[in-house]
Tab-separated table of C-alpha atoms in Angstrom:
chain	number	residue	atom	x	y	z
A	192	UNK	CA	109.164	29.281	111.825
A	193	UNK	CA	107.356	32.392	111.735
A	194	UNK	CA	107.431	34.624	107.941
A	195	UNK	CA	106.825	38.045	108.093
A	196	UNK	CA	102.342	39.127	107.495
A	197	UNK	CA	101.630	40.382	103.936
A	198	UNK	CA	99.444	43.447	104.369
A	199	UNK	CA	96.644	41.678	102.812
A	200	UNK	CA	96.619	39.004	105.799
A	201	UNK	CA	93.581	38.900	107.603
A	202	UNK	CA	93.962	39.825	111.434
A	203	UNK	CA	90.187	39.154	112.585
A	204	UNK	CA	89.452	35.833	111.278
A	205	UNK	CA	89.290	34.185	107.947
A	206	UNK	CA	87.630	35.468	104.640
A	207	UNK	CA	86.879	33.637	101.750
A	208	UNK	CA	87.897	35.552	97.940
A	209	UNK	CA	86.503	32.451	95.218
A	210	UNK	CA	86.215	29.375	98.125
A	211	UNK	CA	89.982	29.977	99.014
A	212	UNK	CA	91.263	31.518	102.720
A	213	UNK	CA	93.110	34.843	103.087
A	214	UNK	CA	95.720	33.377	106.038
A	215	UNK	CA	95.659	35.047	109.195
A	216	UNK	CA	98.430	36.185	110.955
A	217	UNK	CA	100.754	34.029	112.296
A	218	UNK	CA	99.937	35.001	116.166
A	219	UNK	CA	96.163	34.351	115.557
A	220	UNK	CA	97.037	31.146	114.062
A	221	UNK	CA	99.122	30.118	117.223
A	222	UNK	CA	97.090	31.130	119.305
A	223	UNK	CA	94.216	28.910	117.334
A	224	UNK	CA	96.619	26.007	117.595
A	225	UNK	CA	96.726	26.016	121.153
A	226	UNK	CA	92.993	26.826	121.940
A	227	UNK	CA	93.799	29.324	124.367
A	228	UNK	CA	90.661	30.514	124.601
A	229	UNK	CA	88.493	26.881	124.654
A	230	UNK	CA	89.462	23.961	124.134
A	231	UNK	CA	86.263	22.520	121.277
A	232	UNK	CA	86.937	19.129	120.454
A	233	UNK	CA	85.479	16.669	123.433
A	234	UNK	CA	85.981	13.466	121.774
A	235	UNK	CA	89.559	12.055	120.055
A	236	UNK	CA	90.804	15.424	120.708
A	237	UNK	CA	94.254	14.180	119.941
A	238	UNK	CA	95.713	15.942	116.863
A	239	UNK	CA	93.121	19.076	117.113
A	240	UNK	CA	93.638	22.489	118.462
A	241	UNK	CA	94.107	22.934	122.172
A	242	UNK	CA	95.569	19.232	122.660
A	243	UNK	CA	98.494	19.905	120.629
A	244	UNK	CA	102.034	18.392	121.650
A	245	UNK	CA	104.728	20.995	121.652
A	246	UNK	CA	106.578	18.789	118.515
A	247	UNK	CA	102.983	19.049	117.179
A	248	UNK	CA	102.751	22.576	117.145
A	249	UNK	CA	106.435	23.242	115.542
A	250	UNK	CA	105.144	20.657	113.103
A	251	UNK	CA	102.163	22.718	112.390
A	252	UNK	CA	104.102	26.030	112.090
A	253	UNK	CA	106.399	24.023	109.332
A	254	UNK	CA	103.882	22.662	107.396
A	255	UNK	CA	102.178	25.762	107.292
A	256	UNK	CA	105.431	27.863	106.278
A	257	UNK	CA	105.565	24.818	103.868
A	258	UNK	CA	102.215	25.295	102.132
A	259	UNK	CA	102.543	29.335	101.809
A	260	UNK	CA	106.055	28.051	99.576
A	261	UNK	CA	104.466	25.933	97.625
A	262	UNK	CA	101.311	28.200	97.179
A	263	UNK	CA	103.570	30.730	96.065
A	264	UNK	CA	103.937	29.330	93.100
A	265	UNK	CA	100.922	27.305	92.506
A	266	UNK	CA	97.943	28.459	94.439
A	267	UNK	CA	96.177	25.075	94.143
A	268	UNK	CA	97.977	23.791	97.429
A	269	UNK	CA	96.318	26.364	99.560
A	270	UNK	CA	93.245	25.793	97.921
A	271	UNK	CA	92.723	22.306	98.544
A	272	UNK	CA	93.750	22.713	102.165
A	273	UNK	CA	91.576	25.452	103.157
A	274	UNK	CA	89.343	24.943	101.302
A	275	UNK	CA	86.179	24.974	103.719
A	276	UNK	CA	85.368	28.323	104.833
A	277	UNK	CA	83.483	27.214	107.703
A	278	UNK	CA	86.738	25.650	109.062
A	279	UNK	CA	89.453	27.706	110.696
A	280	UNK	CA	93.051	27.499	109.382
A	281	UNK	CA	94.561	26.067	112.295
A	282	UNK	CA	92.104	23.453	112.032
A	283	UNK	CA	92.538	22.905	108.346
A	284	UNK	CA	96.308	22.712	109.278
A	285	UNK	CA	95.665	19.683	112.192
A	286	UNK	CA	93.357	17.865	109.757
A	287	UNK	CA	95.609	17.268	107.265
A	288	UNK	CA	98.261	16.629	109.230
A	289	UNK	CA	95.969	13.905	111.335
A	290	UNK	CA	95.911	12.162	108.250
A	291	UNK	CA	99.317	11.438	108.310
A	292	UNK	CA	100.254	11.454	112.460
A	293	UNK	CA	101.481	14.611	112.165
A	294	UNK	CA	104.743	13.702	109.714
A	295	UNK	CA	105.568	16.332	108.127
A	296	UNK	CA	106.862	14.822	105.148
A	297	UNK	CA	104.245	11.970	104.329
A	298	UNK	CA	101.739	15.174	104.844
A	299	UNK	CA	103.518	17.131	101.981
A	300	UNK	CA	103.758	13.739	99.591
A	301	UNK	CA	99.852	13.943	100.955
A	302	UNK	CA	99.059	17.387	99.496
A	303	UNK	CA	100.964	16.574	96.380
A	304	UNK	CA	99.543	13.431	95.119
A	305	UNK	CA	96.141	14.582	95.629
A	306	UNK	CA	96.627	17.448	92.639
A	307	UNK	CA	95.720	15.740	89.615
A	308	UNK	CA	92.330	14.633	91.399
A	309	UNK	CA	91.681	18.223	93.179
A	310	UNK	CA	91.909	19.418	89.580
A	311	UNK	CA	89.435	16.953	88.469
A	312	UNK	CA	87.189	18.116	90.621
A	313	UNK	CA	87.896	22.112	90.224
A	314	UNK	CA	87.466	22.377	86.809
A	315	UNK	CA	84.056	21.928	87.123
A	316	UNK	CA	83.929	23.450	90.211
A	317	UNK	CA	82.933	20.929	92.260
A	318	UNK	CA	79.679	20.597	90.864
A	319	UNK	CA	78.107	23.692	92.980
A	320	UNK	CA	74.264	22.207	92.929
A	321	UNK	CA	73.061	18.545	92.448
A	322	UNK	CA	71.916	19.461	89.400
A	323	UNK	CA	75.094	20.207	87.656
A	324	UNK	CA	75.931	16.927	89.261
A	325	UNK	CA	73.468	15.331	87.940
A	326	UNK	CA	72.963	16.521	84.446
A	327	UNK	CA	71.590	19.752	84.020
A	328	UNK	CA	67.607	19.957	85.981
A	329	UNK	CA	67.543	19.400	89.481
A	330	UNK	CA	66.294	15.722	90.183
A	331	UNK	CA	67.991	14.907	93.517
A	332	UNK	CA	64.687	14.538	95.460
A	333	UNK	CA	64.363	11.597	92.544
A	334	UNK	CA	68.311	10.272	92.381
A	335	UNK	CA	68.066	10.225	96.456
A	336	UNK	CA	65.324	7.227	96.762
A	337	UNK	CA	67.466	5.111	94.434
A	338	UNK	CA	70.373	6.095	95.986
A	339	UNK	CA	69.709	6.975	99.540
A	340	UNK	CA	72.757	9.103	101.240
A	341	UNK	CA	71.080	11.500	103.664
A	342	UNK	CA	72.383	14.033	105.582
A	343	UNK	CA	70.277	15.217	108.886
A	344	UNK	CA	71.296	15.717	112.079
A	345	UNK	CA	74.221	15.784	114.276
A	346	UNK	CA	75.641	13.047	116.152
A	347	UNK	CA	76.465	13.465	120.109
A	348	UNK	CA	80.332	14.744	119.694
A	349	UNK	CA	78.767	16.958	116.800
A	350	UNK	CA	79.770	15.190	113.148
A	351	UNK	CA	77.110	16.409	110.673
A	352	UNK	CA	75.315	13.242	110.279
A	353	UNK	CA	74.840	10.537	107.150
A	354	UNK	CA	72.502	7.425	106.758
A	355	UNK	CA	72.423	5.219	103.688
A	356	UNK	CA	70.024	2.380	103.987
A	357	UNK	CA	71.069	-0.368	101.466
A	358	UNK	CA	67.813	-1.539	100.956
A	359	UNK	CA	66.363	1.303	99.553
A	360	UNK	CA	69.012	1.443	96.718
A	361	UNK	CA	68.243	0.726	93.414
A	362	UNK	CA	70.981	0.247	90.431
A	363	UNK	CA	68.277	-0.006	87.856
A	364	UNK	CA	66.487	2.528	89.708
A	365	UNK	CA	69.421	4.762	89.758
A	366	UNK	CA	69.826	4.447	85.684
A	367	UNK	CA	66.627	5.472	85.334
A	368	UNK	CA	67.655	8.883	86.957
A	369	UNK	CA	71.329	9.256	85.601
A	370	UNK	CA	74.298	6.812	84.350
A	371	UNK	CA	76.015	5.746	87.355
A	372	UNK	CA	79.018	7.385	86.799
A	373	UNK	CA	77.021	10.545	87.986
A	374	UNK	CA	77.304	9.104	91.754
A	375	UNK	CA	81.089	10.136	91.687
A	376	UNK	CA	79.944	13.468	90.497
A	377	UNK	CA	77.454	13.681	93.186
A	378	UNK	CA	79.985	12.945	95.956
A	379	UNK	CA	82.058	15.656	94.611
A	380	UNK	CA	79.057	18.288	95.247
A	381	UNK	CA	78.109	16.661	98.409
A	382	UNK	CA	81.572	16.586	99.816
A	383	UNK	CA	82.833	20.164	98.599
A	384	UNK	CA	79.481	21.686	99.129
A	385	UNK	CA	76.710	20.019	100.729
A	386	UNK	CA	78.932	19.743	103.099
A	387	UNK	CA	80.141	23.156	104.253
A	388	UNK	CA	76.207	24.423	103.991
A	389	UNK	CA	75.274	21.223	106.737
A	390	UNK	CA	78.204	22.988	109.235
A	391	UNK	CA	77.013	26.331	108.380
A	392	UNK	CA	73.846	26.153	109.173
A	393	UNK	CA	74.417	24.041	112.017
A	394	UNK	CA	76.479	26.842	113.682
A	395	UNK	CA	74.101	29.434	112.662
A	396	UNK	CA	71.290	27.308	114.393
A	397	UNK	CA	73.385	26.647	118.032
A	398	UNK	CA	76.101	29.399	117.870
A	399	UNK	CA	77.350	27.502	121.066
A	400	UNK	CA	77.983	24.225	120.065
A	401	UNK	CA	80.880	23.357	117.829
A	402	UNK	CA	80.309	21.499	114.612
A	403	UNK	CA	83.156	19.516	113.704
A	404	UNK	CA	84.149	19.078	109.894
A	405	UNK	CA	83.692	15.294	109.540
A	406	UNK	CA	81.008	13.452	109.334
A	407	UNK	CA	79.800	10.460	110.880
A	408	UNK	CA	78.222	7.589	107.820
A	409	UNK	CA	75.464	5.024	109.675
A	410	UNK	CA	75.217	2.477	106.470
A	411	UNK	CA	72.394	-0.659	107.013
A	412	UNK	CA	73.986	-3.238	104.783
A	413	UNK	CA	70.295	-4.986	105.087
A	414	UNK	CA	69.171	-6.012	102.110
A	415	UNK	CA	72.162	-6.123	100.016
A	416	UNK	CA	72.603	-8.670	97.382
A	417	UNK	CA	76.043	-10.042	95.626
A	418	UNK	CA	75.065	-8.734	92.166
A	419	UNK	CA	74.246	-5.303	93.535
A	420	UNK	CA	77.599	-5.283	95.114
A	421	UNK	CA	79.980	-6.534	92.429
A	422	UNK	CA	77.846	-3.833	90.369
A	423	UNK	CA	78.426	-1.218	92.720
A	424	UNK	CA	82.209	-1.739	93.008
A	425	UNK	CA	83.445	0.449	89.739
A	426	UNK	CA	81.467	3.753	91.259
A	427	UNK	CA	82.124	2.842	95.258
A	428	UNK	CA	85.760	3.057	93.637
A	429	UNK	CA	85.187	6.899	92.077
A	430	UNK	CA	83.427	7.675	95.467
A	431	UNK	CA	86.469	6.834	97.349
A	432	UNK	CA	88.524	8.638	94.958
A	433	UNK	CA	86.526	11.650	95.780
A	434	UNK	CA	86.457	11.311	99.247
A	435	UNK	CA	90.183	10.757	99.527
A	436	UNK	CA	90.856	14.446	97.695
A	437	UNK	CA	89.187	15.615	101.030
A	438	UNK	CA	91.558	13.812	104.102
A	439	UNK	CA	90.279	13.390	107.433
A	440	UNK	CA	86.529	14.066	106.530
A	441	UNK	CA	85.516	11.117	108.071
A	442	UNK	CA	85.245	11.010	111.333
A	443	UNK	CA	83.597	7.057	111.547
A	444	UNK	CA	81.571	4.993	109.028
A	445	UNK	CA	79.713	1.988	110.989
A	446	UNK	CA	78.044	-0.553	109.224
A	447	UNK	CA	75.610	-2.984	110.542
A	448	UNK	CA	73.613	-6.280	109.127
A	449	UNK	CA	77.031	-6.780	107.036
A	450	UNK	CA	76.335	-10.509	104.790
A	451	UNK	CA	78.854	-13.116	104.736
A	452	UNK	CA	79.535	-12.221	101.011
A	453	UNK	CA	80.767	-8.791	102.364
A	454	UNK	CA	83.711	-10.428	103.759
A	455	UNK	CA	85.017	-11.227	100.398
A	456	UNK	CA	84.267	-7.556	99.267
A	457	UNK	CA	86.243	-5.613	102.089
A	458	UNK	CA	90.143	-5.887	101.060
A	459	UNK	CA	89.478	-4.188	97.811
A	460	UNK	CA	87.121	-2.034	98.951
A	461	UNK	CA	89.884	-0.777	101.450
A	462	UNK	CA	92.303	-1.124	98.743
A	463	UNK	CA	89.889	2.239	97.650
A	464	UNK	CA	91.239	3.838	100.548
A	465	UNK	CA	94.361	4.993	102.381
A	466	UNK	CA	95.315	3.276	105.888
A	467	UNK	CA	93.861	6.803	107.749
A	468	UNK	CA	90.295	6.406	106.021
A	469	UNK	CA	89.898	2.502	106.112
A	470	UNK	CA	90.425	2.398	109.906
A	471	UNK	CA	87.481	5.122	110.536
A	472	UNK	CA	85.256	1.769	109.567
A	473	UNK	CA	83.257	0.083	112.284
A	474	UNK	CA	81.710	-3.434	110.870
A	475	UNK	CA	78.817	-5.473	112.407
A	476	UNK	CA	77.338	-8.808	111.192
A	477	UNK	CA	74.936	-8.448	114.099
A	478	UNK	CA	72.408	-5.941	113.950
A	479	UNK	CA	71.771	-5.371	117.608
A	480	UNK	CA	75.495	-5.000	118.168
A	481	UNK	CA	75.774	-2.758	115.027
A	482	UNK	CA	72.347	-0.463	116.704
A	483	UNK	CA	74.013	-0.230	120.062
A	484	UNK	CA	76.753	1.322	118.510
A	485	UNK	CA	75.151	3.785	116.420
A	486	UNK	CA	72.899	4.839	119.889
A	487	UNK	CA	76.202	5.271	121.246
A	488	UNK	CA	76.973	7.347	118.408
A	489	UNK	CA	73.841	9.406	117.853
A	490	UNK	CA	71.419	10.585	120.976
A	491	UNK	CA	68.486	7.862	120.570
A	492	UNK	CA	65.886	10.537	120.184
A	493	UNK	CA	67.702	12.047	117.304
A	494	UNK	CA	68.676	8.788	115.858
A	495	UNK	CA	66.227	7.508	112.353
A	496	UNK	CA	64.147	4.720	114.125
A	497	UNK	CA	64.918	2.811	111.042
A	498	UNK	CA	68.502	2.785	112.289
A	499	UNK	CA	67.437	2.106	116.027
A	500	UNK	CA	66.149	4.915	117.496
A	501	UNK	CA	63.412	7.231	118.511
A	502	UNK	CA	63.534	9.707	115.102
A	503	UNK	CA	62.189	10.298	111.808
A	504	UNK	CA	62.290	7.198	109.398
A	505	UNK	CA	65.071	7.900	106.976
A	506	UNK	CA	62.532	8.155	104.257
A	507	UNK	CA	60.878	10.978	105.959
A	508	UNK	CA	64.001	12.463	105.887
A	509	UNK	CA	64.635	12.160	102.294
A	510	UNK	CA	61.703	14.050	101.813
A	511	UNK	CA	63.176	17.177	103.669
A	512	UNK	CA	65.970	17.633	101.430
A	513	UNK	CA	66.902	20.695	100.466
A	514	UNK	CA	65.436	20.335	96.477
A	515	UNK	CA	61.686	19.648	98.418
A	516	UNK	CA	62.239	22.397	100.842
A	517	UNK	CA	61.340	24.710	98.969
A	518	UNK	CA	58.150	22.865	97.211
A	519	UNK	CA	57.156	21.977	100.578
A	520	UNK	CA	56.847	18.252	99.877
A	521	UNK	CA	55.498	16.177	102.858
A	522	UNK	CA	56.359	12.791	101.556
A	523	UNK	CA	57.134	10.935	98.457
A	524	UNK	CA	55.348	7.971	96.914
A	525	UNK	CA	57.971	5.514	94.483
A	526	UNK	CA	57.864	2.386	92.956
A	527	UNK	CA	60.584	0.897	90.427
A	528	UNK	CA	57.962	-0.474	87.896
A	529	UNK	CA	59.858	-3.505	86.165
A	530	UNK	CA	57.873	-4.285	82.916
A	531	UNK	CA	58.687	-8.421	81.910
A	532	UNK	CA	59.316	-9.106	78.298
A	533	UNK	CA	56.111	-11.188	77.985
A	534	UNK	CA	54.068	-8.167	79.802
A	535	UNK	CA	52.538	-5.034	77.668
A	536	UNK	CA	52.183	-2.937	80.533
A	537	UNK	CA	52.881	-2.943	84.177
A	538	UNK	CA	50.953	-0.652	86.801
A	539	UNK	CA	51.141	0.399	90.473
A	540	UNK	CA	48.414	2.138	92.835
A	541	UNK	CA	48.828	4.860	95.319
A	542	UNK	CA	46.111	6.592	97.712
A	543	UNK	CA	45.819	10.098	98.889
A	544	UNK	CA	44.829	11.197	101.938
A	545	UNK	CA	42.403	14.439	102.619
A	546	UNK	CA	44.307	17.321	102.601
A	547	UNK	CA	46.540	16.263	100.404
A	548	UNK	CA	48.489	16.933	96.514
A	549	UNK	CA	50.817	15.061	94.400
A	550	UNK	CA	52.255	15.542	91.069
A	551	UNK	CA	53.547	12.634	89.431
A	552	UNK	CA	56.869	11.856	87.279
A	553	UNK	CA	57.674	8.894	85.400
A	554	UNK	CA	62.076	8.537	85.136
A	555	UNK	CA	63.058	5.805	82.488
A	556	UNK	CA	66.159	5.117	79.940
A	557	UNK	CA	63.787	3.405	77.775
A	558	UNK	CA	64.175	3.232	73.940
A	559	UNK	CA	62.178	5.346	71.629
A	560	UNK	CA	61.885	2.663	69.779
A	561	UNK	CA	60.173	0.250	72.106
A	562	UNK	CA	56.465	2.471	71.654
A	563	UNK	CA	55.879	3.105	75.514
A	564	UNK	CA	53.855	5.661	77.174
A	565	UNK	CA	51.846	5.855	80.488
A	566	UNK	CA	48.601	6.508	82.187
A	567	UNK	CA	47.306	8.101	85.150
A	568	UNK	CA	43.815	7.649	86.144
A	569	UNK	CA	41.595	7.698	89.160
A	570	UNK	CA	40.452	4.514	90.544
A	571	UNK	CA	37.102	4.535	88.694
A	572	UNK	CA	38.262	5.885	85.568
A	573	UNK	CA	36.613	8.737	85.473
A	574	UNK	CA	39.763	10.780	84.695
A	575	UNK	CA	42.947	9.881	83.317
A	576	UNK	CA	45.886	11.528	81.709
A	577	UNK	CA	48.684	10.331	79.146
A	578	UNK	CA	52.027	10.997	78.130
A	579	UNK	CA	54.241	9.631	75.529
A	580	UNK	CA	57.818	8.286	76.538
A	581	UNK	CA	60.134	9.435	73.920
A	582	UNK	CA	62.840	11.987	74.230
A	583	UNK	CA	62.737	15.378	72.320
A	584	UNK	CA	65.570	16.283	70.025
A	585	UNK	CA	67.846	17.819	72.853
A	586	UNK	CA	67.869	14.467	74.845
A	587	UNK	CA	70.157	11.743	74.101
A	588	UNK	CA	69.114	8.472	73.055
A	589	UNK	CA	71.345	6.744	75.727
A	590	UNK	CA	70.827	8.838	78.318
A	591	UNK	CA	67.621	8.531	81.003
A	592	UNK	CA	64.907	11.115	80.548
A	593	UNK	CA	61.556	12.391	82.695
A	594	UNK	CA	58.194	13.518	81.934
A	595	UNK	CA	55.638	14.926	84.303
A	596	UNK	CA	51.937	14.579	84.074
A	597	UNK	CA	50.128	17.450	83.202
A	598	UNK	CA	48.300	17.885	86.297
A	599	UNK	CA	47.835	18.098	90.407
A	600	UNK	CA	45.871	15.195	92.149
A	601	UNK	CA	44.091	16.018	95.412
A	602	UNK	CA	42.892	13.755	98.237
A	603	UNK	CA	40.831	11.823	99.259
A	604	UNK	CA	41.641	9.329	96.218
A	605	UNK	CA	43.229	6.143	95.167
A	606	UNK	CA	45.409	6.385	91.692
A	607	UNK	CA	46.932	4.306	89.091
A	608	UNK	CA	49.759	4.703	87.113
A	609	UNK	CA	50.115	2.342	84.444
A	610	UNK	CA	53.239	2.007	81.271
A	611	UNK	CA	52.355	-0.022	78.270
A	612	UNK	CA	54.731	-0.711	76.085
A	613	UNK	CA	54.369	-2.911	72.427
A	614	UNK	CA	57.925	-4.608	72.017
A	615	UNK	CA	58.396	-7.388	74.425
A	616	UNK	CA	61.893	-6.889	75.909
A	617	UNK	CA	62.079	-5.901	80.060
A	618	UNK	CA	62.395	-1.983	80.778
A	619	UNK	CA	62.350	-0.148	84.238
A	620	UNK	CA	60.056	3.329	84.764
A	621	UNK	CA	60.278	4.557	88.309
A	622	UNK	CA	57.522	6.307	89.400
A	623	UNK	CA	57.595	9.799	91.904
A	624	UNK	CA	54.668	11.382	93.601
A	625	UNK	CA	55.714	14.269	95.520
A	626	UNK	CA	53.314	15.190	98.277
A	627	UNK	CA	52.714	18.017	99.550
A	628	UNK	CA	49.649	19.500	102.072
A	629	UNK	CA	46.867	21.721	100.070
A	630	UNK	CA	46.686	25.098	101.817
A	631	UNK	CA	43.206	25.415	103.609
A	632	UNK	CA	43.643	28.988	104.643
């Protein structure tokens, strides 16, 4: 079962050359197999390193001997399994082979039919920022209130943690961003790299707790209406499609306040999926039992109070994405303006507190040919500021567009944004006001 070590094989650990893993030697790997050293995983441990059956381990050994064949010839097999370089081989190894329960030959029909998709996504390498995901500037801070999958935290067994809060999402909100086939796009840079950086930088910030390489999904289903869903069903298809090029990712998805209507929805959305992935899915009608679950999940303290427990909102989380970070944004302000066909404008008003900045960005798909632009103004009028909704000749005249007023408000203040528009036909603008604290020093 053992081959004999190319020179180049690693004998200290795993490096990465272009996101794929030099191998180590077969004794390290064995000797990663069978956690000699600590056993990691505390809960479901079955299937991982250190809780390994002796027919598990042989199996291991062959479908590792297995993959360096097939790599051989076509490196893409050892690329999509170890893939992640914050994940050791042996437990790349156990994680696809979970997937499966550890046959050795649905695992190989596994790695096979997932080539045509893997390629999909390499080609444009995964989409390395959410940018390139989602069309060439970096609007994620934007795309993430209408479409609200945040990562923060850990939960107690320590899965890198996901909330997505139906009632925050947006379809029309979401076009006004990006088409929506740029969600499937999305989940390609989230699961390929978003991803690895959460683990990494988990590890780096407890070097003694082990982060495992699946993440746990909390989804509120509050809020959710039948159109949105049979809407929602062509790009919760390409998600799954994604997701499924990456097996054993998920470690549980639990959804709570699930509708009647959802009932109907479930067999094809776990049609999506393969038998592994659809029974990682925890469903609750009732959202006290669905909460208590998610406590049990998630330490209560650490847990988004919106989901039950003693946390950040998942808003506030939002705001601490990685694309604010870095602008030090405090909160965001956003409203989905919906202007009626018999309306010539609609408006919304927002206050600053003392201390405080925004800048302001209007997102909108809306026709050049339909005349609109918007104001911003102070509450008295005193000041205001326009700009003209109409793409330049770069931007195409399907595709959304954004365009930032020219200037920073400060606090104390109340504000209005209004869009007028001349043809009477219904349009949606959504409105972003990134906050952020004025330096005093």
């Amino acid at each position: 079962l053992e081959y004999e070590a190319d020179p180049s094989e690693s004998t200290n650990g795993i490096a990465t050359t272009g996101g794929r893993k030099d191998i180590v030697s077969t004794g390290i790997f064995q000797t990663q197999l069978e956690g000699t050293k600590v056993a990691k995983v505390q809960d479901r441990p079955n299937g991982f390193p250190g809780y390994l059956t002796k027919e598990q381990l042989e199996i291991c050994l062959s479908f590792r001997q297995w993959l360096k064949e097939q790599s051989d010839e076509n490196p893409i097999y050892s690329d999509m399994v170890y893939y992640y370089s914050v994940e050791e081989e042996a437990y790349a190894i156990c994680r696809y082979l979970r997937a499966r329960k550890f046959n050795l030959k649905d695992t190989q029909e596994l790695v096979e039919s997932r080539v045509d998709v893997w390629k999909e996504g390499q080609k444009h390498g995964f989409y390395p920022t959410a940018a390139e995901a989602l069309g060439g500037e970096s609007h994620e801070s934007a795309f993430l209130t209408q479409f609200p999958i945040i990562m923060n935290g850990l939960t107690r067994n320590g899965c890198p943690l996901l909330y997505f809060p139906v009632k925050y999402m947006s379809i029309e909100g979401i076009e006004c961003v990006c088409p929506m086939d740029t969600i499937s796009k999305y989940m390609w840079h989230f699961a390929a790299h978003k991803c690895t950086n959460i683990v990494a930088k988990a590890k780096e910030k407890d070097p003694s707790r082990f982060v495992r390489l699946q993440f746990v999904a909390l989804v509120d289903l509050d809020g959710l209406s039948i159109s949105t869903m049979r809407r929602a069903m062509g790009e919760l298809k390409g998600v799954m499609t994604v997701l499924n090029a990456f097996p054993e990712i998920l470690f549980s998805v639990c959804i709570t306040n699930m509708p009647r209507f959802f009932a109907a929805f479930w067999p094809l959305i776990r049609a999506f999926m393969d038998e592994s992935t659809a029974s990682k899915f925890e469903l609750y009608s009732n959202p006290v039992e669905g909460k208590k679950r998610m406590v049990e999940l998630v330490d209560k303290n650490e847990l988004a109070s919106d989901f039950g427990g003693n946390g950040p909102t998942t808003l506030e989380m939002a705001s601490m994405n990685e694309d604010n970070s870095h602008k030090k944004i405090s909160r965001q302000i956003t409203k989905l303006l919906t202007k009626k066909a018999h309306k010539s404008h609609v408006d919304m008003t927002f206050k600053l507190e003392r201390g405080e900045a925004a800048s302001v960005s209007i997102y909108t798909r809306v026709s050049d040919a339909n005349q609109a632009h918007a104001v911003l103004s102070n509450s008295n009028e005193s000041e205001e500021w326009t700009i003209d909704l109409k793409r330049n000749k770069k931007e195409e005249a399907a595709n959304s567009f954004h365009r930032n007023f020219k200037t920073t408000l400060h606090g104390p203040g109340e504000y209005i944004v209004t869009v007028h528009q001349k043809t009477r036909q219904v349009d949606y603008f959504l409105v972003v006001a990134e906050v952020s604290h004025e330096d005093t020093s």
